[in-house]
Amino acid sequence: MWIGGASPVQLAQFVPGRDAWDALGIHATAAMETGLSFDMGYRCVATTKLNVEYDRQLASFQPTLVWGQLEGAPGLVREAVSKGYASMQYMMDCVYDAATVRSTALLGTKFVGLSQYIADRIGKDAGGKAKVVYPIFDFDPGDRDLSTDNRETGYVLMINPHPLKGIETFLGFAALLPNVNFRLQQSWPMHLADVKGLSNRLADFPNVDFQRAVPDMRPVYRGASALVVPSVWEEGFGMVVPEAQAAGVPVIASRRGGLPESVGGGGVLVDEYQDAASWARIIEELLHSRDFYSNLRTAGWSSVERPQFSESAVVKSFLRGIAS
């Protein structure tokens, strides 16, 4: 089973009759005192009182293994260990306290990284070797037949307009390329004040369109001419990269964190990732060169099909990890 914290706003999204969620196989099943139970092919609990519900579910479910990830995971896995359960912590980025990692490892918790980059970092901080379990992403080779060459008609896409994701750099190269259409696509939750602030800033950018979050990103990718990932922090992996590559969308990304790992040979990495002019030059070259564009689309499909990213390989990595 899965349990996670959620705000009342997030819980409101998972209500019976929401066709968009039902179409993705996410079905609300029961309201609870502290949240909501729903089904994704396995039992899930989303709650506004994570610690309370976590204790309750540990007692009733009695898991063989507790797998923690994201915010609050160190405390949750420590509690699991104190109650005699084996535990693993999945590290999805490089924002963590090294001392906490080391002390948690000493309790017996095993660490798993979203990428080799993270596993190497965690391994050094935890004093051992961390496992790697890549994310599973949907890729059907038949999707190639649905993808189109949007070099001349699509928009240059950035997902998640957040400072850590490079929004300032994005606005810099968008200003340098007034004849190129851009789209900012929300991903992380945004407060209303942040949405209004961004909308006010975009009043000076007639070539930039902002879209709120959607449950299905496939139509968004299908309309893109390229994906830009100008992250300034150390990305753990960059899930948007293989998603775009699978849709036949060329990728330009910062050479930061795990992004070189996710991009592979299927994109362009920017060394001067905070220099807007560097991004503008690459975008212009990509959109003006039919051969360059076509080659990157093909390279992206090859990148997605790397053996270590196959569903069977990821499942084997996961099973090896929990067996250890």
mmCIF file with all atom_site columns, N, CA and C in Angstrom, residues 7-59:
data_model
loop_
_atom_site.group_PDB
_atom_site.id
_atom_site.type_symbol
_atom_site.label_atom_id
_atom_site.label_alt_id
_atom_site.label_comp_id
_atom_site.label_asym_id
_atom_site.label_entity_id
_atom_site.label_seq_id
_atom_site.pdbx_PDB_ins_code
_atom_site.Cartn_x
_atom_site.Cartn_y
_atom_site.Cartn_z
_atom_site.occupancy
_atom_site.B_iso_or_equiv
_atom_site.pdbx_formal_charge
_atom_site.auth_seq_id
_atom_site.auth_comp_id
_atom_site.auth_asym_id
_atom_site.auth_atom_id
_atom_site.pdbx_PDB_model_num
ATOM 1   N N  . SER A 1 7  ? -2.623  18.151 1.120   1.00 0.00 ? 7  SER A N  1
ATOM 2   C CA . SER A 1 7  ? -3.371  19.303 1.614   1.00 0.00 ? 7  SER A CA 1
ATOM 3   C C  . SER A 1 7  ? -4.850  19.124 1.266   1.00 0.00 ? 7  SER A C  1
ATOM 4   N N  . PRO A 1 8  ? -5.733  19.885 1.926   1.00 0.00 ? 8  PRO A N  1
ATOM 5   C CA . PRO A 1 8  ? -7.160  19.805 1.565   1.00 0.00 ? 8  PRO A CA 1
ATOM 6   C C  . PRO A 1 8  ? -7.397  20.108 0.084   1.00 0.00 ? 8  PRO A C  1
ATOM 7   N N  . VAL A 1 9  ? -6.626  21.037 -0.474  1.00 0.00 ? 9  VAL A N  1
ATOM 8   C CA . VAL A 1 9  ? -6.780  21.376 -1.898  1.00 0.00 ? 9  VAL A CA 1
ATOM 9   C C  . VAL A 1 9  ? -6.425  20.178 -2.761  1.00 0.00 ? 9  VAL A C  1
ATOM 10  N N  . GLN A 1 10 ? -5.337  19.487 -2.426  1.00 0.00 ? 10 GLN A N  1
ATOM 11  C CA . GLN A 1 10 ? -4.947  18.307 -3.192  1.00 0.00 ? 10 GLN A CA 1
ATOM 12  C C  . GLN A 1 10 ? -5.977  17.198 -3.050  1.00 0.00 ? 10 GLN A C  1
ATOM 13  N N  . LEU A 1 11 ? -6.500  17.015 -1.851  1.00 0.00 ? 11 LEU A N  1
ATOM 14  C CA . LEU A 1 11 ? -7.502  15.973 -1.652  1.00 0.00 ? 11 LEU A CA 1
ATOM 15  C C  . LEU A 1 11 ? -8.754  16.232 -2.478  1.00 0.00 ? 11 LEU A C  1
ATOM 16  N N  . ALA A 1 12 ? -9.084  17.514 -2.663  1.00 0.00 ? 12 ALA A N  1
ATOM 17  C CA . ALA A 1 12 ? -10.296 17.858 -3.407  1.00 0.00 ? 12 ALA A CA 1
ATOM 18  C C  . ALA A 1 12 ? -10.220 17.411 -4.867  1.00 0.00 ? 12 ALA A C  1
ATOM 19  N N  . GLN A 1 13 ? -8.990  17.179 -5.364  1.00 0.00 ? 13 GLN A N  1
ATOM 20  C CA . GLN A 1 13 ? -8.849  16.736 -6.752  1.00 0.00 ? 13 GLN A CA 1
ATOM 21  C C  . GLN A 1 13 ? -9.292  15.286 -6.924  1.00 0.00 ? 13 GLN A C  1
ATOM 22  N N  . PHE A 1 14 ? -9.163  14.483 -5.853  1.00 0.00 ? 14 PHE A N  1
ATOM 23  C CA . PHE A 1 14 ? -9.462  13.067 -5.949  1.00 0.00 ? 14 PHE A CA 1
ATOM 24  C C  . PHE A 1 14 ? -10.870 12.797 -5.451  1.00 0.00 ? 14 PHE A C  1
ATOM 25  N N  . VAL A 1 15 ? -11.830 13.135 -6.273  1.00 0.00 ? 15 VAL A N  1
ATOM 26  C CA . VAL A 1 15 ? -13.226 12.917 -5.905  1.00 0.00 ? 15 VAL A CA 1
ATOM 27  C C  . VAL A 1 15 ? -13.883 12.042 -6.963  1.00 0.00 ? 15 VAL A C  1
ATOM 28  N N  . PRO A 1 16 ? -14.843 11.227 -6.559  1.00 0.00 ? 16 PRO A N  1
ATOM 29  C CA . PRO A 1 16 ? -15.535 10.387 -7.540  1.00 0.00 ? 16 PRO A CA 1
ATOM 30  C C  . PRO A 1 16 ? -16.137 11.229 -8.654  1.00 0.00 ? 16 PRO A C  1
ATOM 31  N N  . GLY A 1 17 ? -16.053 10.689 -9.860  1.00 0.00 ? 17 GLY A N  1
ATOM 32  C CA . GLY A 1 17 ? -16.654 11.370 -10.991 1.00 0.00 ? 17 GLY A CA 1
ATOM 33  C C  . GLY A 1 17 ? -15.720 12.299 -11.749 1.00 0.00 ? 17 GLY A C  1
ATOM 34  N N  . ARG A 1 18 ? -14.472 12.456 -11.263 1.00 0.00 ? 18 ARG A N  1
ATOM 35  C CA . ARG A 1 18 ? -13.517 13.265 -12.002 1.00 0.00 ? 18 ARG A CA 1
ATOM 36  C C  . ARG A 1 18 ? -13.000 12.446 -13.177 1.00 0.00 ? 18 ARG A C  1
ATOM 37  N N  . ASP A 1 19 ? -13.560 12.674 -14.366 1.00 0.00 ? 19 ASP A N  1
ATOM 38  C CA . ASP A 1 19 ? -13.243 11.836 -15.524 1.00 0.00 ? 19 ASP A CA 1
ATOM 39  C C  . ASP A 1 19 ? -11.755 11.843 -15.844 1.00 0.00 ? 19 ASP A C  1
ATOM 40  N N  . ALA A 1 20 ? -11.095 12.996 -15.664 1.00 0.00 ? 20 ALA A N  1
ATOM 41  C CA . ALA A 1 20 ? -9.681  13.098 -16.010 1.00 0.00 ? 20 ALA A CA 1
ATOM 42  C C  . ALA A 1 20 ? -8.845  12.134 -15.174 1.00 0.00 ? 20 ALA A C  1
ATOM 43  N N  . TRP A 1 21 ? -9.177  12.008 -13.884 1.00 0.00 ? 21 TRP A N  1
ATOM 44  C CA . TRP A 1 21 ? -8.435  11.080 -13.032 1.00 0.00 ? 21 TRP A CA 1
ATOM 45  C C  . TRP A 1 21 ? -8.853  9.642  -13.300 1.00 0.00 ? 21 TRP A C  1
ATOM 46  N N  . ASP A 1 22 ? -10.138 9.419  -13.487 1.00 0.00 ? 22 ASP A N  1
ATOM 47  C CA . ASP A 1 22 ? -10.611 8.066  -13.763 1.00 0.00 ? 22 ASP A CA 1
ATOM 48  C C  . ASP A 1 22 ? -9.956  7.501  -15.014 1.00 0.00 ? 22 ASP A C  1
ATOM 49  N N  . ALA A 1 23 ? -9.770  8.361  -16.014 1.00 0.00 ? 23 ALA A N  1
ATOM 50  C CA . ALA A 1 23 ? -9.154  7.919  -17.262 1.00 0.00 ? 23 ALA A CA 1
ATOM 51  C C  . ALA A 1 23 ? -7.717  7.468  -17.062 1.00 0.00 ? 23 ALA A C  1
ATOM 52  N N  . LEU A 1 24 ? -7.074  7.987  -16.012 1.00 0.00 ? 24 LEU A N  1
ATOM 53  C CA . LEU A 1 24 ? -5.696  7.607  -15.712 1.00 0.00 ? 24 LEU A CA 1
ATOM 54  C C  . LEU A 1 24 ? -5.619  6.443  -14.725 1.00 0.00 ? 24 LEU A C  1
ATOM 55  N N  . GLY A 1 25 ? -6.777  5.891  -14.380 1.00 0.00 ? 25 GLY A N  1
ATOM 56  C CA . GLY A 1 25 ? -6.792  4.746  -13.481 1.00 0.00 ? 25 GLY A CA 1
ATOM 57  C C  . GLY A 1 25 ? -6.691  5.106  -12.017 1.00 0.00 ? 25 GLY A C  1
ATOM 58  N N  . ILE A 1 26 ? -7.054  6.346  -11.652 1.00 0.00 ? 26 ILE A N  1
ATOM 59  C CA . ILE A 1 26 ? -7.012  6.795  -10.259 1.00 0.00 ? 26 ILE A CA 1
ATOM 60  C C  . ILE A 1 26 ? -8.454  6.975  -9.780  1.00 0.00 ? 26 ILE A C  1
ATOM 61  N N  . HIS A 1 27 ? -8.871  6.152  -8.835  1.00 0.00 ? 27 HIS A N  1
ATOM 62  C CA . HIS A 1 27 ? -10.275 6.142  -8.431  1.00 0.00 ? 27 HIS A CA 1
ATOM 63  C C  . HIS A 1 27 ? -10.405 6.329  -6.917  1.00 0.00 ? 27 HIS A C  1
ATOM 64  N N  . ALA A 1 28 ? -11.110 7.373  -6.509  1.00 0.00 ? 28 ALA A N  1
ATOM 65  C CA . ALA A 1 28 ? -11.390 7.564  -5.089  1.00 0.00 ? 28 ALA A CA 1
ATOM 66  C C  . ALA A 1 28 ? -12.338 6.462  -4.634  1.00 0.00 ? 28 ALA A C  1
ATOM 67  N N  . THR A 1 29 ? -12.039 5.875  -3.461  1.00 0.00 ? 29 THR A N  1
ATOM 68  C CA . THR A 1 29 ? -12.856 4.757  -2.999  1.00 0.00 ? 29 THR A CA 1
ATOM 69  C C  . THR A 1 29 ? -13.608 5.036  -1.699  1.00 0.00 ? 29 THR A C  1
ATOM 70  N N  . ALA A 1 30 ? -12.990 5.824  -0.796  1.00 0.00 ? 30 ALA A N  1
ATOM 71  C CA . ALA A 1 30 ? -13.669 6.056  0.485   1.00 0.00 ? 30 ALA A CA 1
ATOM 72  C C  . ALA A 1 30 ? -13.111 7.290  1.168   1.00 0.00 ? 30 ALA A C  1
ATOM 73  N N  . ALA A 1 31 ? -14.005 8.051  1.799   1.00 0.00 ? 31 ALA A N  1
ATOM 74  C CA . ALA A 1 31 ? -13.574 9.185  2.616   1.00 0.00 ? 31 ALA A CA 1
ATOM 75  C C  . ALA A 1 31 ? -13.216 8.667  4.001   1.00 0.00 ? 31 ALA A C  1
ATOM 76  N N  . MET A 1 32 ? -12.161 9.276  4.591   1.00 0.00 ? 32 MET A N  1
ATOM 77  C CA . MET A 1 32 ? -11.718 8.900  5.924   1.00 0.00 ? 32 MET A CA 1
ATOM 78  C C  . MET A 1 32 ? -11.713 10.135 6.804   1.00 0.00 ? 32 MET A C  1
ATOM 79  N N  . GLU A 1 33 ? -11.571 9.910  8.095   1.00 0.00 ? 33 GLU A N  1
ATOM 80  C CA . GLU A 1 33 ? -11.555 11.034 9.037   1.00 0.00 ? 33 GLU A CA 1
ATOM 81  C C  . GLU A 1 33 ? -10.405 11.994 8.737   1.00 0.00 ? 33 GLU A C  1
ATOM 82  N N  . THR A 1 34 ? -9.276  11.453 8.337   1.00 0.00 ? 34 THR A N  1
ATOM 83  C CA . THR A 1 34 ? -8.092  12.288 8.101   1.00 0.00 ? 34 THR A CA 1
ATOM 84  C C  . THR A 1 34 ? -7.729  12.439 6.638   1.00 0.00 ? 34 THR A C  1
ATOM 85  N N  . GLY A 1 35 ? -8.552  11.932 5.731   1.00 0.00 ? 35 GLY A N  1
ATOM 86  C CA . GLY A 1 35 ? -8.191  12.051 4.322   1.00 0.00 ? 35 GLY A CA 1
ATOM 87  C C  . GLY A 1 35 ? -9.057  11.220 3.418   1.00 0.00 ? 35 GLY A C  1
ATOM 88  N N  . LEU A 1 36 ? -8.397  10.524 2.498   1.00 0.00 ? 36 LEU A N  1
ATOM 89  C CA . LEU A 1 36 ? -9.128  9.815  1.452   1.00 0.00 ? 36 LEU A CA 1
ATOM 90  C C  . LEU A 1 36 ? -8.373  8.548  1.079   1.00 0.00 ? 36 LEU A C  1
ATOM 91  N N  . SER A 1 37 ? -9.123  7.478  0.869   1.00 0.00 ? 37 SER A N  1
ATOM 92  C CA . SER A 1 37 ? -8.562  6.239  0.358   1.00 0.00 ? 37 SER A CA 1
ATOM 93  C C  . SER A 1 37 ? -8.907  6.138  -1.122  1.00 0.00 ? 37 SER A C  1
ATOM 94  N N  . PHE A 1 38 ? -7.941  5.765  -1.929  1.00 0.00 ? 38 PHE A N  1
ATOM 95  C CA . PHE A 1 38 ? -8.229  5.614  -3.350  1.00 0.00 ? 38 PHE A CA 1
ATOM 96  C C  . PHE A 1 38 ? -7.422  4.469  -3.929  1.00 0.00 ? 38 PHE A C  1
ATOM 97  N N  . ASP A 1 39 ? -7.760  4.112  -5.152  1.00 0.00 ? 39 ASP A N  1
ATOM 98  C CA . ASP A 1 39 ? -7.209  2.915  -5.772  1.00 0.00 ? 39 ASP A CA 1
ATOM 99  C C  . ASP A 1 39 ? -6.458  3.276  -7.052  1.00 0.00 ? 39 ASP A C  1
ATOM 100 N N  . MET A 1 40 ? -5.211  2.793  -7.148  1.00 0.00 ? 40 MET A N  1
ATOM 101 C CA . MET A 1 40 ? -4.414  2.946  -8.371  1.00 0.00 ? 40 MET A CA 1
ATOM 102 C C  . MET A 1 40 ? -3.910  1.578  -8.831  1.00 0.00 ? 40 MET A C  1
ATOM 103 N N  . GLY A 1 41 ? -4.718  0.555  -8.548  1.00 0.00 ? 41 GLY A N  1
ATOM 104 C CA . GLY A 1 41 ? -4.273  -0.807 -8.769  1.00 0.00 ? 41 GLY A CA 1
ATOM 105 C C  . GLY A 1 41 ? -3.706  -1.392 -7.490  1.00 0.00 ? 41 GLY A C  1
ATOM 106 N N  . TYR A 1 42 ? -3.513  -0.551 -6.502  1.00 0.00 ? 42 TYR A N  1
ATOM 107 C CA . TYR A 1 42 ? -3.123  -0.926 -5.147  1.00 0.00 ? 42 TYR A CA 1
ATOM 108 C C  . TYR A 1 42 ? -3.710  0.121  -4.211  1.00 0.00 ? 42 TYR A C  1
ATOM 109 N N  . ARG A 1 43 ? -3.813  -0.214 -2.925  1.00 0.00 ? 43 ARG A N  1
ATOM 110 C CA . ARG A 1 43 ? -4.475  0.687  -1.978  1.00 0.00 ? 43 ARG A CA 1
ATOM 111 C C  . ARG A 1 43 ? -3.603  1.891  -1.664  1.00 0.00 ? 43 ARG A C  1
ATOM 112 N N  . CYS A 1 44 ? -4.193  3.076  -1.686  1.00 0.00 ? 44 CYS A N  1
ATOM 113 C CA . CYS A 1 44 ? -3.490  4.322  -1.386  1.00 0.00 ? 44 CYS A CA 1
ATOM 114 C C  . CYS A 1 44 ? -4.286  5.122  -0.355  1.00 0.00 ? 44 CYS A C  1
ATOM 115 N N  . VAL A 1 45 ? -3.561  5.850  0.470   1.00 0.00 ? 45 VAL A N  1
ATOM 116 C CA . VAL A 1 45 ? -4.181  6.727  1.454   1.00 0.00 ? 45 VAL A CA 1
ATOM 117 C C  . VAL A 1 45 ? -3.510  8.087  1.356   1.00 0.00 ? 45 VAL A C  1
ATOM 118 N N  . ALA A 1 46 ? -4.286  9.126  1.111   1.00 0.00 ? 46 ALA A N  1
ATOM 119 C CA . ALA A 1 46 ? -3.800  10.505 1.140   1.00 0.00 ? 46 ALA A CA 1
ATOM 120 C C  . ALA A 1 46 ? -4.414  11.174 2.357   1.00 0.00 ? 46 ALA A C  1
ATOM 121 N N  . THR A 1 47 ? -3.591  11.803 3.176   1.00 0.00 ? 47 THR A N  1
ATOM 122 C CA . THR A 1 47 ? -4.082  12.303 4.459   1.00 0.00 ? 47 THR A CA 1
ATOM 123 C C  . THR A 1 47 ? -3.507  13.663 4.812   1.00 0.00 ? 47 THR A C  1
ATOM 124 N N  . THR A 1 48 ? -4.315  14.438 5.517   1.00 0.00 ? 48 THR A N  1
ATOM 125 C CA . THR A 1 48 ? -3.848  15.737 6.016   1.00 0.00 ? 48 THR A CA 1
ATOM 126 C C  . THR A 1 48 ? -3.115  15.594 7.339   1.00 0.00 ? 48 THR A C  1
ATOM 127 N N  . LYS A 1 49 ? -3.169  14.405 7.947   1.00 0.00 ? 49 LYS A N  1
ATOM 128 C CA . LYS A 1 49 ? -2.497  14.153 9.229   1.00 0.00 ? 49 LYS A CA 1
ATOM 129 C C  . LYS A 1 49 ? -1.627  12.911 9.060   1.00 0.00 ? 49 LYS A C  1
ATOM 130 N N  . LEU A 1 50 ? -0.486  13.117 8.388   1.00 0.00 ? 50 LEU A N  1
ATOM 131 C CA . LEU A 1 50 ? 0.347   11.989 7.971   1.00 0.00 ? 50 LEU A CA 1
ATOM 132 C C  . LEU A 1 50 ? 0.842   11.160 9.157   1.00 0.00 ? 50 LEU A C  1
ATOM 133 N N  . ASN A 1 51 ? 1.356   11.808 10.197  1.00 0.00 ? 51 ASN A N  1
ATOM 134 C CA . ASN A 1 51 ? 1.929   11.054 11.313  1.00 0.00 ? 51 ASN A CA 1
ATOM 135 C C  . ASN A 1 51 ? 0.882   10.186 12.006  1.00 0.00 ? 51 ASN A C  1
ATOM 136 N N  . VAL A 1 52 ? -0.311  10.745 12.179  1.00 0.00 ? 52 VAL A N  1
ATOM 137 C CA . VAL A 1 52 ? -1.385  9.989  12.828  1.00 0.00 ? 52 VAL A CA 1
ATOM 138 C C  . VAL A 1 52 ? -1.788  8.791  11.987  1.00 0.00 ? 52 VAL A C  1
ATOM 139 N N  . GLU A 1 53 ? -2.025  9.042  10.708  1.00 0.00 ? 53 GLU A N  1
ATOM 140 C CA . GLU A 1 53 ? -2.482  7.964  9.823   1.00 0.00 ? 53 GLU A CA 1
ATOM 141 C C  . GLU A 1 53 ? -1.382  6.937  9.572   1.00 0.00 ? 53 GLU A C  1
ATOM 142 N N  . TYR A 1 54 ? -0.133  7.407  9.539   1.00 0.00 ? 54 TYR A N  1
ATOM 143 C CA . TYR A 1 54 ? 1.008   6.503  9.346   1.00 0.00 ? 54 TYR A CA 1
ATOM 144 C C  . TYR A 1 54 ? 1.070   5.469  10.469  1.00 0.00 ? 54 TYR A C  1
ATOM 145 N N  . ASP A 1 55 ? 0.941   5.921  11.705  1.00 0.00 ? 55 ASP A N  1
ATOM 146 C CA . ASP A 1 55 ? 0.951   4.991  12.846  1.00 0.00 ? 55 ASP A CA 1
ATOM 147 C C  . ASP A 1 55 ? -0.190  3.985  12.734  1.00 0.00 ? 55 ASP A C  1
ATOM 148 N N  . ARG A 1 56 ? -1.339  4.478  12.329  1.00 0.00 ? 56 ARG A N  1
ATOM 149 C CA . ARG A 1 56 ? -2.513  3.612  12.211  1.00 0.00 ? 56 ARG A CA 1
ATOM 150 C C  . ARG A 1 56 ? -2.313  2.544  11.141  1.00 0.00 ? 56 ARG A C  1
ATOM 151 N N  . GLN A 1 57 ? -1.765  2.973  9.995   1.00 0.00 ? 57 GLN A N  1
ATOM 152 C CA . GLN A 1 57 ? -1.576  2.037  8.894   1.00 0.00 ? 57 GLN A CA 1
ATOM 153 C C  . GLN A 1 57 ? -0.450  1.046  9.176   1.00 0.00 ? 57 GLN A C  1
ATOM 154 N N  . LEU A 1 58 ? 0.603   1.483  9.874   1.00 0.00 ? 58 LEU A N  1
ATOM 155 C CA . LEU A 1 58 ? 1.655   0.544  10.260  1.00 0.00 ? 58 LEU A CA 1
ATOM 156 C C  . LEU A 1 58 ? 1.090   -0.573 11.121  1.00 0.00 ? 58 LEU A C  1
ATOM 157 N N  . ALA A 1 59 ? 0.247   -0.194 12.060  1.00 0.00 ? 59 ALA A N  1
ATOM 158 C CA . ALA A 1 59 ? -0.314  -1.178 12.980  1.00 0.00 ? 59 ALA A CA 1
ATOM 159 C C  . ALA A 1 59 ? -1.246  -2.166 12.269  1.00 0.00 ? 59 ALA A C  1
#
